[in-house]
Coordinates of C-alpha atoms in Angstrom, one line a residue:
M1 CA 0.0 0.0 0.0
R2 CA 1.4 3.3 -1.0
R3 CA 1.3 6.2 1.5
S4 CA -0.9 8.4 -0.8
S5 CA -3.5 5.6 -1.4
L6 CA -6.9 5.6 0.2
A7 CA -6.2 2.1 1.6
T8 CA -3.0 3.3 3.3
R9 CA -4.9 6.3 4.9
L10 CA -7.6 4.0 6.2
F11 CA -5.1 1.5 7.5
L12 CA -2.9 4.0 9.2
S13 CA -5.8 5.9 10.8
A14 CA -7.4 2.7 12.1
T15 CA -4.1 1.4 13.4
A16 CA -3.4 4.6 15.1
W17 CA -6.8 4.6 16.9
V18 CA -6.3 0.9 17.8
V19 CA -2.9 1.7 19.4
V20 CA -4.2 4.8 21.3
I21 CA -7.3 3.0 22.6
L22 CA -5.3 -0.1 23.7
L23 CA -2.8 2.1 25.5
I24 CA -5.5 4.1 27.3
T25 CA -7.3 0.9 28.2
G26 CA -4.1 -0.7 29.4
V27 CA -3.3 2.2 31.7
I28 CA -6.8 2.3 33.1
L29 CA -6.9 -1.5 33.7
S30 CA -3.5 -1.5 35.3
S31 CA -4.5 1.4 37.6
V32 CA -7.8 -0.4 38.5
Y33 CA -6.0 -3.6 39.3
R34 CA -3.4 -1.8 41.4
D35 CA -6.1 -0.1 43.4
A36 CA -8.0 -3.4 43.8
T37 CA -4.8 -5.2 45.0
E38 CA -4.0 -2.3 47.3
R39 CA -7.5 -2.4 48.8
A40 CA -7.3 -6.1 49.4
F41 CA -3.9 -5.6 51.1
D42 CA -5.5 -2.8 53.2
R43 CA -8.3 -5.1 54.3
R44 CA -5.7 -7.6 55.6
L45 CA -3.9 -4.8 57.5
N46 CA -7.2 -3.5 58.9
L47 CA -8.0 -7.0 60.2
Y48 CA -4.8 -7.0 62.2
L49 CA -5.4 -3.4 63.2
R50 CA -8.8 -4.2 64.7
T51 CA -7.4 -7.1 66.6
L52 CA -4.7 -4.9 68.1
V53 CA -7.2 -2.2 68.9
A54 CA -9.3 -4.8 70.7
E55 CA -6.3 -6.0 72.6
V56 CA -5.4 -2.4 73.6
A57 CA -9.0 -1.7 74.7
T58 CA -9.0 -4.8 76.9
P59 CA -8.6 -3.7 80.6
D60 CA -6.1 -5.1 83.0
E61 CA -3.6 -6.3 80.4
P62 CA 0.0 -6.7 81.7
P63 CA 2.5 -4.3 80.3
D64 CA 4.5 -7.0 78.7
H65 CA 1.6 -8.5 76.9
Q66 CA 2.8 -9.5 73.4
F67 CA -0.6 -9.9 71.6
Q68 CA 0.0 -13.5 70.5
S69 CA -3.5 -13.7 69.2
L70 CA -2.9 -12.1 65.8
G71 CA -2.2 -15.5 64.3
E72 CA 0.4 -14.3 61.8
P73 CA 3.8 -16.1 62.1
L74 CA 5.5 -13.3 60.1
F75 CA 5.1 -11.0 63.1
E76 CA 7.3 -13.3 65.0
L77 CA 10.2 -13.5 62.4
P78 CA 12.8 -10.7 62.8
L79 CA 12.7 -8.1 60.1
S80 CA 10.2 -10.2 58.1
G81 CA 8.5 -7.1 56.6
W82 CA 5.4 -7.5 58.7
Y83 CA 5.2 -5.4 61.8
W84 CA 2.9 -3.9 64.4
Q85 CA 3.5 -1.2 66.9
I86 CA 1.6 0.4 69.7
I87 CA 2.6 3.8 71.1
R88 CA 1.1 5.4 74.2
T89 CA 1.0 9.1 73.4
D90 CA -0.4 10.7 76.5
T91 CA 2.8 10.4 78.6
D92 CA 5.9 12.5 78.5
K93 CA 7.8 9.6 77.2
D94 CA 6.2 7.4 74.6
E95 CA 5.6 3.8 75.7
V96 CA 6.2 1.5 72.7
R97 CA 5.2 -2.1 72.3
A98 CA 5.9 -3.8 69.0
S99 CA 6.0 -7.2 67.3
R100 CA 9.1 -9.4 67.6
S101 CA 9.7 -9.0 63.9
L102 CA 10.4 -5.3 64.4
W103 CA 13.3 -6.2 66.7
D104 CA 14.7 -3.0 68.2
K105 CA 13.5 -0.8 65.4
K106 CA 10.6 1.6 65.2
L107 CA 8.0 2.4 62.5
P108 CA 7.6 5.9 61.4
K109 CA 4.4 7.7 62.1
L110 CA 2.0 8.5 59.3
E111 CA 0.7 11.4 61.4
D112 CA 4.2 13.0 61.3
R113 CA 4.2 12.6 57.5
G114 CA 1.0 14.6 57.1
A115 CA -1.4 11.7 56.3
E116 CA -5.0 12.6 56.8
L117 CA -7.5 10.6 58.7
T118 CA -10.1 8.8 56.6
A119 CA -13.8 8.6 57.3
A120 CA -13.1 5.3 59.1
G121 CA -10.7 7.1 61.5
I122 CA -7.5 5.6 60.1
R123 CA -4.5 6.8 58.1
L124 CA -3.0 4.9 55.1
G125 CA 0.3 5.3 53.3
Y126 CA 3.6 4.0 52.2
V127 CA 6.7 4.2 54.5
A128 CA 10.3 2.9 54.5
G129 CA 10.9 -0.2 56.6
P130 CA 13.7 -1.1 58.9
E131 CA 15.6 -2.8 56.0
G132 CA 14.8 -0.1 53.5
Q133 CA 11.9 -2.0 51.9
T134 CA 8.7 -0.2 51.2
L135 CA 5.9 -0.9 53.6
R136 CA 2.2 -0.4 53.3
M137 CA 1.0 0.9 56.6
V138 CA -2.3 1.6 58.4
E139 CA -2.4 3.7 61.5
R140 CA -5.2 4.4 63.9
P141 CA -5.3 6.7 67.0
V142 CA -7.2 5.2 70.0
D143 CA -8.4 7.3 72.9
L144 CA -9.4 5.2 76.0
G145 CA -10.0 8.1 78.2
A146 CA -8.6 7.5 81.6
D147 CA -6.8 4.4 80.4
G148 CA -4.7 6.5 78.0
K149 CA -4.3 7.5 74.3
F150 CA -2.6 5.1 71.9
L151 CA -1.3 5.1 68.3
V152 CA -1.7 1.7 66.7
D153 CA 0.3 0.9 63.6
V154 CA 0.3 -2.2 61.4
A155 CA 2.6 -2.5 58.3
G156 CA 3.1 -5.1 55.7
D157 CA 5.7 -5.6 52.9
A158 CA 4.4 -3.7 49.9
S159 CA 6.4 -5.8 47.5
E160 CA 3.3 -8.1 47.4
I161 CA 1.3 -5.2 45.9
F162 CA 4.1 -4.3 43.4
D163 CA 4.7 -7.9 42.4
E164 CA 1.0 -8.6 41.8
T165 CA 0.6 -5.4 39.8
R166 CA 3.8 -6.1 37.8
N167 CA 2.7 -9.6 36.9
F168 CA -0.7 -8.3 35.9
D169 CA 1.0 -5.6 33.7
Y170 CA 3.1 -8.3 32.0
Y171 CA 0.1 -10.5 31.2
L172 CA -2.0 -7.5 30.2
G173 CA 0.8 -6.3 27.9
G174 CA 1.2 -9.7 26.2
T175 CA -2.6 -9.9 25.8
F176 CA -2.8 -6.5 24.3
I177 CA 0.1 -7.1 21.9
A178 CA -1.7 -10.2 20.6
L179 CA -4.9 -8.3 20.4
S180 CA -3.2 -5.5 18.5
I181 CA -1.8 -8.0 15.9
V182 CA -5.3 -9.5 15.5
L183 CA -6.9 -6.0 15.2
V184 CA -4.3 -4.9 12.6
L185 CA -4.8 -8.0 10.5
T186 CA -8.6 -7.5 10.9
T187 CA -8.1 -3.9 9.8
I188 CA -6.2 -5.0 6.7
F189 CA -8.9 -7.4 5.8
Q190 CA -11.6 -4.8 6.3
V191 CA -9.8 -2.2 4.2
R192 CA -9.2 -4.6 1.4
F193 CA -12.7 -6.0 1.6
G194 CA -14.2 -2.5 1.8
L195 CA -12.2 -1.1 -1.1
A196 CA -12.7 -4.2 -3.3
P197 CA -15.5 -2.5 -5.3
L198 CA -13.2 0.4 -6.2
K199 CA -10.6 -2.1 -7.5
R200 CA -13.3 -3.8 -9.5
I201 CA -14.2 -0.5 -11.1
S202 CA -10.6 0.2 -11.9
E203 CA -10.1 -3.1 -13.5
A204 CA -13.4 -2.7 -15.4
I205 CA -12.3 0.7 -16.8
A206 CA -9.0 -0.9 -17.8
D207 CA -11.0 -3.5 -19.7
I208 CA -12.9 -0.8 -21.4
R209 CA -9.7 1.0 -22.5
S210 CA -8.2 -2.3 -23.7
G211 CA -11.3 -3.3 -25.6
R212 CA -12.3 -6.3 -23.5
A213 CA -15.5 -4.6 -22.4
E214 CA -17.8 -1.7 -23.5
R215 CA -19.4 -0.7 -20.2
L216 CA -19.1 -1.1 -16.4
E217 CA -21.1 -4.3 -15.7
G218 CA -22.1 -5.9 -12.4
E219 CA -23.6 -5.0 -9.1
F220 CA -21.8 -2.3 -7.0
P221 CA -22.5 -1.1 -3.4
V222 CA -24.8 1.9 -3.1
E223 CA -21.9 4.2 -2.4
I224 CA -20.1 3.2 -5.6
A225 CA -23.2 2.6 -7.8
P226 CA -23.5 6.4 -8.8
L227 CA -19.9 6.4 -9.9
A228 CA -20.5 3.4 -12.1
R229 CA -23.7 4.9 -13.6
E230 CA -22.0 8.2 -14.3
T231 CA -19.0 6.5 -15.9
N232 CA -21.3 4.5 -18.2
A233 CA -23.2 7.7 -19.0
L234 CA -19.9 9.4 -19.9
I235 CA -18.9 6.5 -22.2
D236 CA -22.3 6.7 -23.9
A237 CA -22.1 10.5 -24.3
N238 CA -18.6 10.1 -25.7
R239 CA -19.7 7.6 -28.3
E240 CA -22.6 9.9 -29.2
I241 CA -20.3 12.9 -29.7
V242 CA -18.0 10.8 -31.9
E243 CA -20.9 9.6 -34.0
R244 CA -22.2 13.2 -34.4
A245 CA -18.7 14.4 -35.3
R246 CA -18.4 11.7 -38.0
T247 CA -21.7 12.7 -39.4
H248 CA -20.7 16.4 -39.5
V249 CA -17.4 15.5 -41.2
G250 CA -19.2 13.5 -43.8
N251 CA -21.7 16.2 -44.5
L252 CA -19.0 18.8 -44.7
A253 CA -17.0 16.7 -47.1
H254 CA -20.0 16.3 -49.4
A255 CA -20.9 20.0 -49.1
I256 CA -17.4 21.1 -50.1
K257 CA -16.6 18.5 -52.8
T258 CA -19.6 19.4 -55.0
P259 CA -18.7 23.1 -55.4
L260 CA -15.0 22.2 -55.9
S261 CA -15.9 19.7 -58.6
V262 CA -18.0 22.3 -60.4
I263 CA -15.1 24.8 -60.3
I264 CA -12.6 22.2 -61.5
N265 CA -15.0 21.1 -64.4
E266 CA -15.5 24.7 -65.5
A267 CA -11.8 25.5 -65.3
T268 CA -11.0 22.3 -67.3
S269 CA -13.4 23.3 -70.1
H270 CA -11.4 26.5 -70.5
S271 CA -7.9 25.0 -70.1
S272 CA -6.5 27.3 -72.8
D273 CA -7.3 30.4 -70.7
P274 CA -4.3 31.3 -68.3
F275 CA -6.8 32.4 -65.7
A276 CA -8.7 29.0 -65.9
S277 CA -5.4 27.2 -65.6
K278 CA -4.6 29.1 -62.4
V279 CA -8.0 28.4 -61.0
L280 CA -7.6 24.7 -61.8
E281 CA -4.2 24.7 -60.1
Q282 CA -5.6 26.4 -57.0
A283 CA -8.7 24.2 -56.9
D284 CA -6.6 21.1 -57.0
M285 CA -4.6 22.4 -54.1
M286 CA -7.8 23.3 -52.2
R287 CA -9.2 19.8 -52.8
D288 CA -6.0 18.2 -51.5
Q289 CA -6.0 20.4 -48.4
V290 CA -9.7 19.9 -47.7
A291 CA -9.2 16.1 -48.1
H292 CA -6.2 16.3 -45.8
H293 CA -8.0 18.2 -43.0
L294 CA -11.2 16.3 -43.3
E295 CA -9.3 13.1 -43.0
R296 CA -7.5 14.5 -39.9
A297 CA -10.9 15.5 -38.4
R298 CA -12.4 12.1 -39.1
I299 CA -9.4 10.4 -37.5
A300 CA -9.4 12.6 -34.4
A301 CA -13.1 12.0 -33.9
R302 CA -12.6 8.3 -34.2
L303 CA -9.8 8.2 -31.7
T304 CA -12.0 9.6 -29.0
V305 CA -13.6 6.2 -28.8
V306 CA -11.9 4.1 -26.1
G307 CA -11.6 0.3 -25.9
T308 CA -11.1 -0.8 -29.4
I309 CA -8.6 -3.7 -30.1
T310 CA -7.7 -4.9 -33.6
E311 CA -5.9 -8.1 -34.5
V312 CA -3.0 -7.2 -36.9
G313 CA -2.6 -10.6 -38.7
P314 CA -6.0 -10.6 -40.5
V315 CA -5.6 -7.0 -41.5
V316 CA -2.1 -7.5 -43.0
D317 CA -3.2 -10.7 -44.8
A318 CA -6.2 -8.9 -46.3
L319 CA -4.1 -6.0 -47.5
R320 CA -1.5 -8.3 -49.0
R321 CA -4.1 -10.1 -51.1
T322 CA -5.7 -6.8 -52.2
M323 CA -2.5 -5.2 -53.2
E324 CA -1.4 -8.3 -55.1
K325 CA -4.6 -8.0 -57.1
I326 CA -4.2 -4.3 -57.7
H327 CA -0.5 -4.6 -58.8
R328 CA -0.9 -7.9 -60.6
G329 CA 0.1 -6.5 -63.9
R330 CA 3.6 -5.6 -62.5
G331 CA 4.2 -9.0 -60.9
I332 CA 4.9 -7.6 -57.5
A333 CA 5.4 -10.4 -54.8
I334 CA 4.2 -9.3 -51.4
E335 CA 5.5 -11.3 -48.3
A336 CA 4.1 -11.0 -44.8
F337 CA 5.9 -12.2 -41.6
G338 CA 4.8 -12.4 -38.0
G339 CA 1.8 -10.7 -36.5
S340 CA -0.2 -13.9 -35.7
K341 CA -0.8 -12.8 -32.1
A342 CA -0.1 -9.1 -32.4
K343 CA -3.0 -6.7 -31.5
F344 CA -3.3 -3.0 -32.2
R345 CA -4.9 -0.7 -29.6
G346 CA -7.2 1.1 -32.1
E347 CA -9.7 0.8 -34.8
R348 CA -9.4 -1.6 -37.7
Q349 CA -10.1 0.9 -40.4
D350 CA -7.3 3.2 -39.0
L351 CA -4.8 0.3 -39.1
E352 CA -5.9 -0.6 -42.6
E353 CA -5.5 3.0 -43.7
M354 CA -2.0 3.3 -42.3
V355 CA -0.6 0.0 -43.4
G356 CA -2.5 0.1 -46.7
N357 CA -0.9 3.5 -47.6
L358 CA 2.5 2.2 -46.7
V359 CA 2.1 -1.1 -48.7
D360 CA 0.5 0.7 -51.6
N361 CA 3.4 3.2 -51.7
A362 CA 5.9 0.3 -51.5
C363 CA 4.2 -1.5 -54.4
K364 CA 4.3 1.6 -56.6
W365 CA 8.0 2.0 -56.2
A366 CA 9.1 -1.7 -55.9
T367 CA 10.8 -3.5 -58.7
S368 CA 9.5 -7.0 -57.8
R369 CA 9.2 -7.5 -54.1
V370 CA 7.6 -6.0 -51.0
S371 CA 8.0 -7.3 -47.5
I372 CA 5.7 -6.7 -44.5
E373 CA 7.0 -7.7 -41.0
V374 CA 5.0 -7.3 -37.8
L375 CA 6.9 -7.2 -34.4
A376 CA 5.3 -6.9 -30.9
E377 CA 7.8 -5.6 -28.4
Q378 CA 7.7 -4.5 -24.7
R379 CA 9.4 -1.3 -23.7
S380 CA 12.3 -1.7 -21.3
E381 CA 11.2 1.2 -19.0
P382 CA 9.1 0.1 -16.1
G383 CA 5.4 0.8 -16.7
A384 CA 5.9 1.7 -20.3
P385 CA 3.2 0.4 -22.7
A386 CA 3.8 -2.4 -25.2
M387 CA 4.4 -1.2 -28.7
L388 CA 3.7 -2.7 -32.2
R389 CA 6.4 -2.3 -34.9
I390 CA 5.3 -2.8 -38.5
L391 CA 8.1 -2.8 -41.2
V392 CA 7.2 -2.3 -44.9
D393 CA 10.2 -2.8 -47.2
D394 CA 10.5 -2.6 -51.0
D395 CA 13.3 -3.4 -53.4
G396 CA 12.9 -0.2 -55.4
R397 CA 15.5 2.6 -55.9
G398 CA 15.0 3.9 -52.3
L399 CA 15.2 7.5 -51.2
S400 CA 18.0 9.8 -50.0
E401 CA 17.7 11.5 -46.6
K402 CA 16.5 14.8 -48.3
E403 CA 13.9 12.9 -50.3
R404 CA 12.7 11.0 -47.3
A405 CA 12.2 14.3 -45.4
Q406 CA 10.3 15.7 -48.4
V407 CA 7.8 12.9 -48.9
S408 CA 7.0 12.9 -45.2
R409 CA 5.8 16.5 -45.5
R410 CA 2.1 17.2 -46.2
G411 CA 1.2 16.6 -49.9
Q412 CA 4.8 16.5 -51.2
R413 CA 5.5 14.2 -54.1
L414 CA 8.7 13.2 -55.9
D415 CA 7.1 11.8 -59.1
E416 CA 3.9 13.2 -60.5
S417 CA 3.6 10.2 -62.8
K418 CA 2.6 8.0 -59.9
P419 CA -1.1 8.0 -59.1
G420 CA -2.5 9.5 -55.9
S421 CA -2.7 12.9 -54.3
G422 CA 0.5 12.7 -52.4
L423 CA -1.3 12.8 -49.0
G424 CA -0.8 9.1 -48.2
L425 CA 2.4 9.2 -46.1
S426 CA 1.3 12.5 -44.5
I427 CA -2.0 10.9 -43.4
V428 CA 0.0 8.0 -41.9
V429 CA 2.2 10.3 -40.0
D430 CA -0.8 12.2 -38.6
L431 CA -2.8 9.1 -37.8
A432 CA 0.2 7.4 -36.1
G433 CA 0.9 10.6 -34.0
L434 CA -2.7 10.7 -32.8
Y435 CA -2.3 7.2 -31.5
G436 CA 0.9 8.1 -29.8
G437 CA 3.0 6.3 -32.4
S438 CA 5.3 7.4 -35.2
L439 CA 6.5 6.8 -38.8
S440 CA 10.1 6.7 -39.8
L441 CA 11.7 6.1 -43.2
G442 CA 15.1 4.4 -43.8
R443 CA 17.0 2.0 -46.0
A444 CA 15.5 -1.4 -46.5
P445 CA 17.7 -4.6 -46.3
I446 CA 16.4 -5.7 -49.7
G447 CA 17.6 -2.4 -51.3
G448 CA 14.7 0.0 -51.4
L449 CA 12.8 2.1 -48.9
R450 CA 11.9 0.9 -45.4
A451 CA 8.8 2.4 -43.7
E452 CA 8.8 1.7 -40.0
L453 CA 5.5 2.3 -38.3
L454 CA 5.3 2.3 -34.4
L455 CA 1.9 1.9 -32.8
P456 CA 0.5 1.0 -29.4
A457 CA 0.0 -2.7 -28.8
A458 CA -2.8 -4.3 -26.8

């Protein structure tokens, strides 16, 4: 997919949104899971806290009471990461009782760190433990009136929270990566599936240009159907314009030819008059020029029709047989080579006119032999269209470079004894140019003139 294509734009935009949505979702889920893990950990700490508060509120407890009823062995292991601490705060010197795991250390006070009391009357937060590990701690002030005021703290190793959250993030990241791959593949499929009708239209238009079809056929989605209808309407309108132009050209040709014929006939009947001779000369020039420009107009109108393909082989064979009959009296042998699979991207009558003019010209000047060779070739440049090369050789006297340039110009002739108006090669040049091709003249291997016609192949 190219960057400038519609498919690429759809794919990149969909992929970007997928990535953004998954990232936001991942952050939210990770945060929610961390909060849930933290709340579960806090409930565990609160359970121990309530037990300690109940022990503190029990009257007549001895000062060395160790609160063995918590039921958590980690409170007995030195520096295990799980600690409790009770501080009496209504005396000049704080009285501290703590779990055996705290050893001779003390827990910091959340009150001193600015932690606010919650609605449940406790403080929550993270503190640094005796071994430098991070502890999750819950703290509650207890006022027993005459029995004293106490600050009860319970702390647990926060690595449990961090490890649980980290493992969840790993699993969540792996899941989202797999989900991203699936979504990207799904996006590619959706883009290709959604744009398939546009590809069908593109291929159908290519078929029309190549002559394999005349209209866009088939069912299209409602979003694409108007484009198909308008394209078909444009093709129909184009054909109608071409037919109208052909009719106008034909009408104009008949309208002009009749007055010119009258002028020529009248001038011919007074051929001894110098004025009549001049009129006849100019009328002949007018007739040739009109014929030339009418022919160009007819050709240009015909070329606006797209999608016409002509097989070259049958056209060359038919011209060969026709020219052999026309020039039978001179014994001209006409040979044709190749072209069995070659196809011309254009109308049959245009190909007949171009090749027919070249073969007729070759037969007029040939001594005994004319050769027609058809070559289909592919341009070496990437993306260049295939071209058709038609070589017409004769064994006549040939032409010099100056003479070749002269006969290629409009209406120029070297020998007035030969029949024709002199417009044949000029029409071939014009017609080939309109198709994007060319005509070049050179020296034939068999001794005479070589006419090399280059045309677009199908």
